[in-house]
PDB file of C-alpha atoms in Angstrom:
ATOM      1  CA  ALA A   1       0.000   0.000   0.000  1.00 69.00           C
ATOM      2  CA  GLN A   2       1.103   3.501  -0.700  1.00 76.00           C
ATOM      3  CA  SER A   3       2.200   5.750   2.126  1.00 87.00           C
ATOM      4  CA  VAL A   4       3.478   9.272   2.473  1.00 92.00           C
ATOM      5  CA  THR A   5       5.836  10.415   5.204  1.00 94.00           C
ATOM      6  CA  GLN A   6       6.451  14.041   6.027  1.00 96.00           C
ATOM      7  CA  LEU A   7       9.422  14.476   8.309  1.00 93.00           C
ATOM      8  CA  GLY A   8       8.660  16.910  11.098  1.00 92.00           C
ATOM      9  CA  SER A   9       5.194  17.949  12.187  1.00 93.00           C
ATOM     10  CA  HIS A  10       6.555  21.461  12.812  1.00 96.00           C
ATOM     11  CA  VAL A  11       9.385  23.281  11.054  1.00 97.00           C
ATOM     12  CA  SER A  12      10.567  26.673  12.238  1.00 97.00           C
ATOM     13  CA  VAL A  13      12.727  28.983  10.121  1.00 97.00           C
ATOM     14  CA  SER A  14      13.715  32.611  10.324  1.00 97.00           C
ATOM     15  CA  GLU A  15      12.334  35.104   7.838  1.00 97.00           C
ATOM     16  CA  GLY A  16      14.684  35.168   4.844  1.00 97.00           C
ATOM     17  CA  ALA A  17      16.062  31.688   5.512  1.00 98.00           C
ATOM     18  CA  LEU A  18      15.769  28.618   3.321  1.00 98.00           C
ATOM     19  CA  VAL A  19      12.612  26.575   3.679  1.00 98.00           C
ATOM     20  CA  LEU A  20      12.929  22.796   3.302  1.00 98.00           C
ATOM     21  CA  LEU A  21       9.939  20.534   3.913  1.00 98.00           C
ATOM     22  CA  ARG A  22      10.548  16.844   3.432  1.00 98.00           C
ATOM     23  CA  CYS A  23       8.278  14.297   1.810  1.00 96.00           C
ATOM     24  CA  ASN A  24       9.006  10.641   1.125  1.00 95.00           C
ATOM     25  CA  TYR A  25       6.602   8.196  -0.441  1.00 92.00           C
ATOM     26  CA  SER A  26       6.325   4.515  -1.073  1.00 88.00           C
ATOM     27  CA  SER A  27       5.031   3.448  -4.434  1.00 74.00           C
ATOM     28  CA  SER A  28       5.690   0.517  -6.706  1.00 69.00           C
ATOM     29  CA  VAL A  29       4.988   2.530  -9.842  1.00 70.00           C
ATOM     30  CA  PRO A  30       5.874   6.069 -10.888  1.00 70.00           C
ATOM     31  CA  PRO A  31       3.507   8.263  -8.910  1.00 80.00           C
ATOM     32  CA  TYR A  32       1.919  11.632  -9.311  1.00 87.00           C
ATOM     33  CA  LEU A  33       3.031  13.934  -6.508  1.00 90.00           C
ATOM     34  CA  PHE A  34       1.439  17.016  -5.044  1.00 92.00           C
ATOM     35  CA  TRP A  35       2.072  19.687  -2.467  1.00 96.00           C
ATOM     36  CA  TYR A  36      -0.906  21.528  -1.018  1.00 95.00           C
ATOM     37  CA  VAL A  37      -0.875  24.469   1.373  1.00 96.00           C
ATOM     38  CA  GLN A  38      -3.447  25.257   4.041  1.00 93.00           C
ATOM     39  CA  TYR A  39      -3.523  28.749   5.504  1.00 93.00           C
ATOM     40  CA  PRO A  40      -5.163  29.169   8.922  1.00 88.00           C
ATOM     41  CA  ASN A  41      -8.895  28.501   8.897  1.00 83.00           C
ATOM     42  CA  GLN A  42      -8.951  27.884   5.161  1.00 86.00           C
ATOM     43  CA  GLY A  43      -9.186  24.941   2.817  1.00 88.00           C
ATOM     44  CA  LEU A  44      -6.252  23.429   0.982  1.00 92.00           C
ATOM     45  CA  GLN A  45      -4.957  24.817  -2.283  1.00 92.00           C
ATOM     46  CA  LEU A  46      -2.549  23.326  -4.761  1.00 93.00           C
ATOM     47  CA  LEU A  47       1.017  24.603  -4.493  1.00 95.00           C
ATOM     48  CA  LEU A  48       2.575  22.450  -7.211  1.00 94.00           C
ATOM     49  CA  LYS A  49       2.453  18.988  -8.740  1.00 91.00           C
ATOM     50  CA  TYR A  50       4.662  16.525 -10.545  1.00 90.00           C
ATOM     51  CA  THR A  51       3.165  14.277 -13.197  1.00 84.00           C
ATOM     52  CA  THR A  52       5.755  13.563 -15.869  1.00 82.00           C
ATOM     53  CA  GLY A  53       8.686  15.306 -17.496  1.00 84.00           C
ATOM     54  CA  ALA A  54      11.003  17.727 -15.719  1.00 86.00           C
ATOM     55  CA  THR A  55      11.734  16.574 -12.206  1.00 89.00           C
ATOM     56  CA  LEU A  56      12.105  20.100 -10.833  1.00 95.00           C
ATOM     57  CA  VAL A  57       8.668  21.596 -10.506  1.00 95.00           C
ATOM     58  CA  LYS A  58       7.965  25.250  -9.826  1.00 95.00           C
ATOM     59  CA  GLY A  59       4.843  26.307  -7.989  1.00 94.00           C
ATOM     60  CA  ILE A  60       3.180  29.403  -6.677  1.00 93.00           C
ATOM     61  CA  ASN A  61       4.687  31.872  -4.209  1.00 93.00           C
ATOM     62  CA  GLY A  62       8.289  30.949  -5.089  1.00 96.00           C
ATOM     63  CA  PHE A  63       8.102  27.327  -3.972  1.00 97.00           C
ATOM     64  CA  GLU A  64       9.582  24.457  -5.916  1.00 97.00           C
ATOM     65  CA  ALA A  65      10.010  20.725  -5.439  1.00 97.00           C
ATOM     66  CA  GLU A  66      12.234  18.088  -6.971  1.00 95.00           C
ATOM     67  CA  PHE A  67      11.133  14.544  -7.729  1.00 93.00           C
ATOM     68  CA  LYS A  68      13.971  12.113  -6.948  1.00 93.00           C
ATOM     69  CA  LYS A  69      12.940   8.629  -7.962  1.00 89.00           C
ATOM     70  CA  SER A  70      16.035   6.949  -6.512  1.00 90.00           C
ATOM     71  CA  GLU A  71      15.309   8.491  -3.115  1.00 92.00           C
ATOM     72  CA  THR A  72      11.482   8.263  -3.420  1.00 92.00           C
ATOM     73  CA  SER A  73      11.362  11.883  -2.314  1.00 94.00           C
ATOM     74  CA  PHE A  74       9.584  15.072  -3.283  1.00 96.00           C
ATOM     75  CA  HIS A  75      10.948  17.735  -0.955  1.00 97.00           C
ATOM     76  CA  LEU A  76       9.561  21.268  -1.045  1.00 98.00           C
ATOM     77  CA  THR A  77      11.891  24.255  -0.946  1.00 98.00           C
ATOM     78  CA  LYS A  78      11.842  28.021  -1.041  1.00 98.00           C
ATOM     79  CA  PRO A  79      15.065  30.055  -1.031  1.00 97.00           C
ATOM     80  CA  SER A  80      13.852  32.826   1.264  1.00 97.00           C
ATOM     81  CA  ALA A  81      10.986  32.476   3.736  1.00 97.00           C
ATOM     82  CA  HIS A  82       8.404  35.202   4.146  1.00 97.00           C
ATOM     83  CA  MET A  83       6.051  35.716   7.039  1.00 96.00           C
ATOM     84  CA  SER A  84       3.130  35.014   4.713  1.00 95.00           C
ATOM     85  CA  ASP A  85       4.447  31.475   4.164  1.00 97.00           C
ATOM     86  CA  ALA A  86       3.329  30.461   7.653  1.00 97.00           C
ATOM     87  CA  ALA A  87       0.854  27.663   6.995  1.00 97.00           C
ATOM     88  CA  GLU A  88       0.494  23.901   7.040  1.00 95.00           C
ATOM     89  CA  TYR A  89       1.861  22.014   4.063  1.00 97.00           C
ATOM     90  CA  PHE A  90       0.665  18.628   2.892  1.00 95.00           C
ATOM     91  CA  CYS A  91       2.336  16.211   0.526  1.00 95.00           C
ATOM     92  CA  ALA A  92       0.101  13.789  -1.376  1.00 91.00           C
ATOM     93  CA  VAL A  93       0.618  11.006  -3.887  1.00 88.00           C
ATOM     94  CA  SER A  94      -1.484   9.060  -6.327  1.00 81.00           C
ATOM     95  CA  GLU A  95      -0.657   6.314  -8.756  1.00 67.00           C
ATOM     96  CA  GLY A  96      -1.736   6.110 -12.348  1.00 57.00           C
ATOM     97  CA  SER A  97      -4.103   3.228 -11.675  1.00 57.00           C
ATOM     98  CA  ASN A  98      -5.561   4.643  -8.481  1.00 57.00           C
ATOM     99  CA  TYR A  99      -6.931   8.151  -8.598  1.00 65.00           C
ATOM    100  CA  GLN A 100      -7.306   8.520  -4.854  1.00 76.00           C
ATOM    101  CA  LEU A 101      -4.851  10.782  -3.115  1.00 84.00           C
ATOM    102  CA  ILE A 102      -2.836   9.453  -0.194  1.00 86.00           C
ATOM    103  CA  TRP A 103      -1.899  12.241   2.184  1.00 90.00           C
ATOM    104  CA  GLY A 104       0.985  12.900   4.494  1.00 93.00           C
ATOM    105  CA  ALA A 105       0.279  14.047   8.034  1.00 93.00           C
ATOM    106  CA  GLY A 106       1.263  17.634   7.258  1.00 95.00           C
ATOM    107  CA  THR A 107       4.047  19.960   8.333  1.00 96.00           C
ATOM    108  CA  LYS A 108       3.302  23.239  10.022  1.00 96.00           C
ATOM    109  CA  LEU A 109       5.748  25.910   8.885  1.00 97.00           C
ATOM    110  CA  ILE A 110       6.518  28.595  11.453  1.00 97.00           C
ATOM    111  CA  ILE A 111       8.314  31.747  10.399  1.00 97.00           C
ATOM    112  CA  LYS A 112      10.297  33.606  13.022  1.00 96.00           C
ATOM    113  CA  PRO A 113      10.744  37.360  12.555  1.00 93.00           C
TER     114      PRO A 113
ATOM    115  CA  ASN B   1     -16.451  32.403  -8.950  1.00 64.00           C
ATOM    116  CA  ALA B   2     -17.495  30.639  -5.729  1.00 76.00           C
ATOM    117  CA  GLY B   3     -15.617  27.335  -6.265  1.00 93.00           C
ATOM    118  CA  VAL B   4     -16.452  24.852  -3.507  1.00 95.00           C
ATOM    119  CA  THR B   5     -18.798  26.107  -0.802  1.00 95.00           C
ATOM    120  CA  GLN B   6     -19.298  24.311   2.499  1.00 96.00           C
ATOM    121  CA  THR B   7     -21.870  25.067   5.166  1.00 96.00           C
ATOM    122  CA  PRO B   8     -21.905  25.454   8.074  1.00 96.00           C
ATOM    123  CA  LYS B   9     -18.400  26.589   9.025  1.00 95.00           C
ATOM    124  CA  PHE B  10     -18.812  25.564  12.654  1.00 96.00           C
ATOM    125  CA  GLN B  11     -21.178  23.162  14.380  1.00 97.00           C
ATOM    126  CA  VAL B  12     -21.580  21.701  17.835  1.00 97.00           C
ATOM    127  CA  LEU B  13     -23.654  18.537  18.187  1.00 97.00           C
ATOM    128  CA  LYS B  14     -24.710  16.403  21.080  1.00 97.00           C
ATOM    129  CA  THR B  15     -23.951  12.710  20.983  1.00 98.00           C
ATOM    130  CA  GLY B  16     -26.665  10.911  19.065  1.00 97.00           C
ATOM    131  CA  GLN B  17     -27.842  13.900  17.047  1.00 97.00           C
ATOM    132  CA  SER B  18     -27.847  13.805  13.278  1.00 96.00           C
ATOM    133  CA  MET B  19     -26.943  16.511  10.833  1.00 96.00           C
ATOM    134  CA  THR B  20     -26.017  17.179   7.235  1.00 98.00           C
ATOM    135  CA  LEU B  21     -22.911  19.009   6.076  1.00 98.00           C
ATOM    136  CA  GLN B  22     -23.567  20.766   2.813  1.00 98.00           C
ATOM    137  CA  CYS B  23     -21.168  20.985  -0.110  1.00 98.00           C
ATOM    138  CA  ALA B  24     -21.767  22.667  -3.448  1.00 97.00           C
ATOM    139  CA  GLN B  25     -19.473  23.400  -6.374  1.00 97.00           C
ATOM    140  CA  ASP B  26     -20.117  25.594  -9.384  1.00 96.00           C
ATOM    141  CA  MET B  27     -17.319  24.327 -11.641  1.00 94.00           C
ATOM    142  CA  ASN B  28     -19.229  21.430 -13.217  1.00 92.00           C
ATOM    143  CA  HIS B  29     -16.766  18.973 -11.719  1.00 92.00           C
ATOM    144  CA  GLU B  30     -17.493  15.266 -12.014  1.00 90.00           C
ATOM    145  CA  TYR B  31     -15.528  14.095  -9.008  1.00 90.00           C
ATOM    146  CA  MET B  32     -16.396  15.144  -5.462  1.00 93.00           C
ATOM    147  CA  SER B  33     -15.157  13.834  -2.160  1.00 93.00           C
ATOM    148  CA  TRP B  34     -15.349  14.292   1.588  1.00 96.00           C
ATOM    149  CA  TYR B  35     -12.344  14.173   3.891  1.00 95.00           C
ATOM    150  CA  ARG B  36     -11.856  14.497   7.584  1.00 96.00           C
ATOM    151  CA  GLN B  37      -8.756  16.150   8.975  1.00 93.00           C
ATOM    152  CA  ASP B  38      -7.459  15.182  12.380  1.00 92.00           C
ATOM    153  CA  PRO B  39      -4.245  16.420  14.020  1.00 86.00           C
ATOM    154  CA  GLY B  40      -1.194  14.427  12.958  1.00 82.00           C
ATOM    155  CA  MET B  41      -3.190  12.257  10.564  1.00 85.00           C
ATOM    156  CA  GLY B  42      -3.459  14.295   7.410  1.00 85.00           C
ATOM    157  CA  LEU B  43      -6.649  13.934   5.396  1.00 91.00           C
ATOM    158  CA  ARG B  44      -8.625  10.736   5.310  1.00 92.00           C
ATOM    159  CA  LEU B  45     -11.180  10.010   2.615  1.00 92.00           C
ATOM    160  CA  ILE B  46     -14.711   9.355   3.872  1.00 95.00           C
ATOM    161  CA  HIS B  47     -16.812   9.020   0.710  1.00 95.00           C
ATOM    162  CA  TYR B  48     -16.503  10.073  -2.865  1.00 92.00           C
ATOM    163  CA  SER B  49     -18.595  10.381  -6.015  1.00 92.00           C
ATOM    164  CA  VAL B  50     -17.614  10.100  -9.657  1.00 89.00           C
ATOM    165  CA  GLY B  51     -20.823  11.649 -10.925  1.00 91.00           C
ATOM    166  CA  ALA B  52     -24.498  12.212 -10.179  1.00 93.00           C
ATOM    167  CA  GLY B  53     -26.071   9.068  -8.791  1.00 94.00           C
ATOM    168  CA  ILE B  54     -22.740   7.330  -8.130  1.00 93.00           C
ATOM    169  CA  THR B  55     -21.049   7.205  -4.739  1.00 95.00           C
ATOM    170  CA  ASP B  56     -18.532   4.947  -3.049  1.00 92.00           C
ATOM    171  CA  GLN B  57     -16.791   4.507   0.275  1.00 93.00           C
ATOM    172  CA  GLY B  58     -13.376   5.779   1.131  1.00 90.00           C
ATOM    173  CA  GLU B  59     -11.009   4.896   3.952  1.00 89.00           C
ATOM    174  CA  VAL B  60     -13.239   5.857   6.906  1.00 95.00           C
ATOM    175  CA  PRO B  61     -16.929   5.639   5.860  1.00 96.00           C
ATOM    176  CA  ASN B  62     -18.517   4.307   9.047  1.00 96.00           C
ATOM    177  CA  GLY B  63     -21.101   6.621  10.574  1.00 96.00           C
ATOM    178  CA  TYR B  64     -21.492   8.720   7.445  1.00 97.00           C
ATOM    179  CA  ASN B  65     -23.819   8.649   4.438  1.00 97.00           C
ATOM    180  CA  VAL B  66     -23.688  10.542   1.175  1.00 97.00           C
ATOM    181  CA  SER B  67     -25.794  11.020  -1.918  1.00 96.00           C
ATOM    182  CA  ARG B  68     -25.238  12.799  -5.208  1.00 97.00           C
ATOM    183  CA  SER B  69     -28.502  13.748  -6.859  1.00 96.00           C
ATOM    184  CA  THR B  70     -26.988  16.594  -8.889  1.00 96.00           C
ATOM    185  CA  THR B  71     -23.547  17.395 -10.279  1.00 95.00           C
ATOM    186  CA  GLU B  72     -23.309  20.448  -8.014  1.00 96.00           C
ATOM    187  CA  ASP B  73     -24.213  19.072  -4.581  1.00 97.00           C
ATOM    188  CA  PHE B  74     -22.660  16.397  -2.405  1.00 98.00           C
ATOM    189  CA  PRO B  75     -24.020  16.453   1.166  1.00 98.00           C
ATOM    190  CA  LEU B  76     -22.511  14.409   3.983  1.00 98.00           C
ATOM    191  CA  ARG B  77     -24.852  13.046   6.638  1.00 98.00           C
ATOM    192  CA  LEU B  78     -23.901  12.067  10.141  1.00 97.00           C
ATOM    193  CA  LEU B  79     -26.499   9.570  11.234  1.00 92.00           C
ATOM    194  CA  SER B  80     -25.875   9.505  14.985  1.00 96.00           C
ATOM    195  CA  ALA B  81     -23.021  11.743  16.028  1.00 97.00           C
ATOM    196  CA  ALA B  82     -20.269  10.381  18.265  1.00 97.00           C
ATOM    197  CA  PRO B  83     -17.379  12.202  19.973  1.00 97.00           C
ATOM    198  CA  SER B  84     -14.986  10.330  17.662  1.00 97.00           C
ATOM    199  CA  GLN B  85     -16.474  12.314  14.788  1.00 97.00           C
ATOM    200  CA  THR B  86     -15.163  15.574  16.202  1.00 97.00           C
ATOM    201  CA  SER B  87     -12.987  16.775  13.352  1.00 97.00           C
ATOM    202  CA  VAL B  88     -12.616  19.261  10.541  1.00 95.00           C
ATOM    203  CA  TYR B  89     -14.423  18.150   7.410  1.00 97.00           C
ATOM    204  CA  PHE B  90     -13.411  19.177   3.915  1.00 95.00           C
ATOM    205  CA  CYS B  91     -15.272  18.759   0.685  1.00 96.00           C
ATOM    206  CA  ALA B  92     -13.239  18.697  -2.524  1.00 94.00           C
ATOM    207  CA  SER B  93     -13.981  18.507  -6.218  1.00 93.00           C
ATOM    208  CA  SER B  94     -11.996  17.987  -9.382  1.00 89.00           C
ATOM    209  CA  TYR B  95     -12.736  18.228 -13.067  1.00 84.00           C
ATOM    210  CA  ARG B  96     -12.398  14.558 -13.797  1.00 72.00           C
ATOM    211  CA  LEU B  97     -11.418  11.303 -12.277  1.00 63.00           C
ATOM    212  CA  ASP B  98      -7.747  11.412 -13.049  1.00 64.00           C
ATOM    213  CA  SER B  99      -4.661  10.892 -10.988  1.00 59.00           C
ATOM    214  CA  ASN B 100      -3.018  14.158 -11.947  1.00 67.00           C
ATOM    215  CA  THR B 101      -5.998  16.494 -11.730  1.00 77.00           C
ATOM    216  CA  GLU B 102      -5.973  19.253  -9.140  1.00 84.00           C
ATOM    217  CA  ALA B 103      -8.491  19.036  -6.302  1.00 88.00           C
ATOM    218  CA  PHE B 104     -10.314  22.184  -5.184  1.00 92.00           C
ATOM    219  CA  PHE B 105     -11.255  22.382  -1.521  1.00 93.00           C
ATOM    220  CA  GLY B 106     -13.934  24.122   0.451  1.00 94.00           C
ATOM    221  CA  GLN B 107     -13.030  26.094   3.554  1.00 93.00           C
ATOM    222  CA  GLY B 108     -14.026  23.317   5.889  1.00 94.00           C
ATOM    223  CA  THR B 109     -16.577  22.608   8.603  1.00 96.00           C
ATOM    224  CA  ARG B 110     -15.300  22.374  12.147  1.00 95.00           C
ATOM    225  CA  LEU B 111     -17.513  19.892  13.975  1.00 97.00           C
ATOM    226  CA  THR B 112     -17.494  19.254  17.703  1.00 97.00           C
ATOM    227  CA  VAL B 113     -19.522  16.406  19.186  1.00 97.00           C
ATOM    228  CA  VAL B 114     -20.070  16.627  22.934  1.00 97.00           C
TER     229      VAL B 114
END
């Protein structure tokens, strides 16, 4: 069965510092990979996704993620954190034959001034 | 452009009461789903629908019913509320049933069962 692991339920970085949120998945076939962001008291919105092609994917708000098949990872990065990035971030995966999304537990990003 | 609209935003129920969480989308999406979000557990799929008149169970369906009489609406019914159903509920929709299609989420319903 597929699973998604997000390392760290909380990540704290200083404003202007690099953001790195980790996501590892287990899948026997090439997956589709997603990052969603949830701002306080709101629903989730798509940040970026990997389907096929280029393994470095750029999303909204300066975020990007790299699909590394050999490491079964899809880590999310942003070069310089902004206070507005404070939110919870979810990694999700689906396989070509199974449309249902499998979700990680989420990582809450805290930005220190 | 309303997207996915959920009502109510907050609800407190007593154990044993029933209620319906409403979800409507105006994007003519085929696929709709209900999730519950609990701390440290991510989102878990309750029920989903691939079109009007077609529904199926997800990972955690017990205690919940759904129906899909129109493309736009996908209500979630709690038959007899239990404290274990205290959670935040999200409705989502997507254009088609496809592994790489973006899901659009409502703002959630925060339910407390006492």
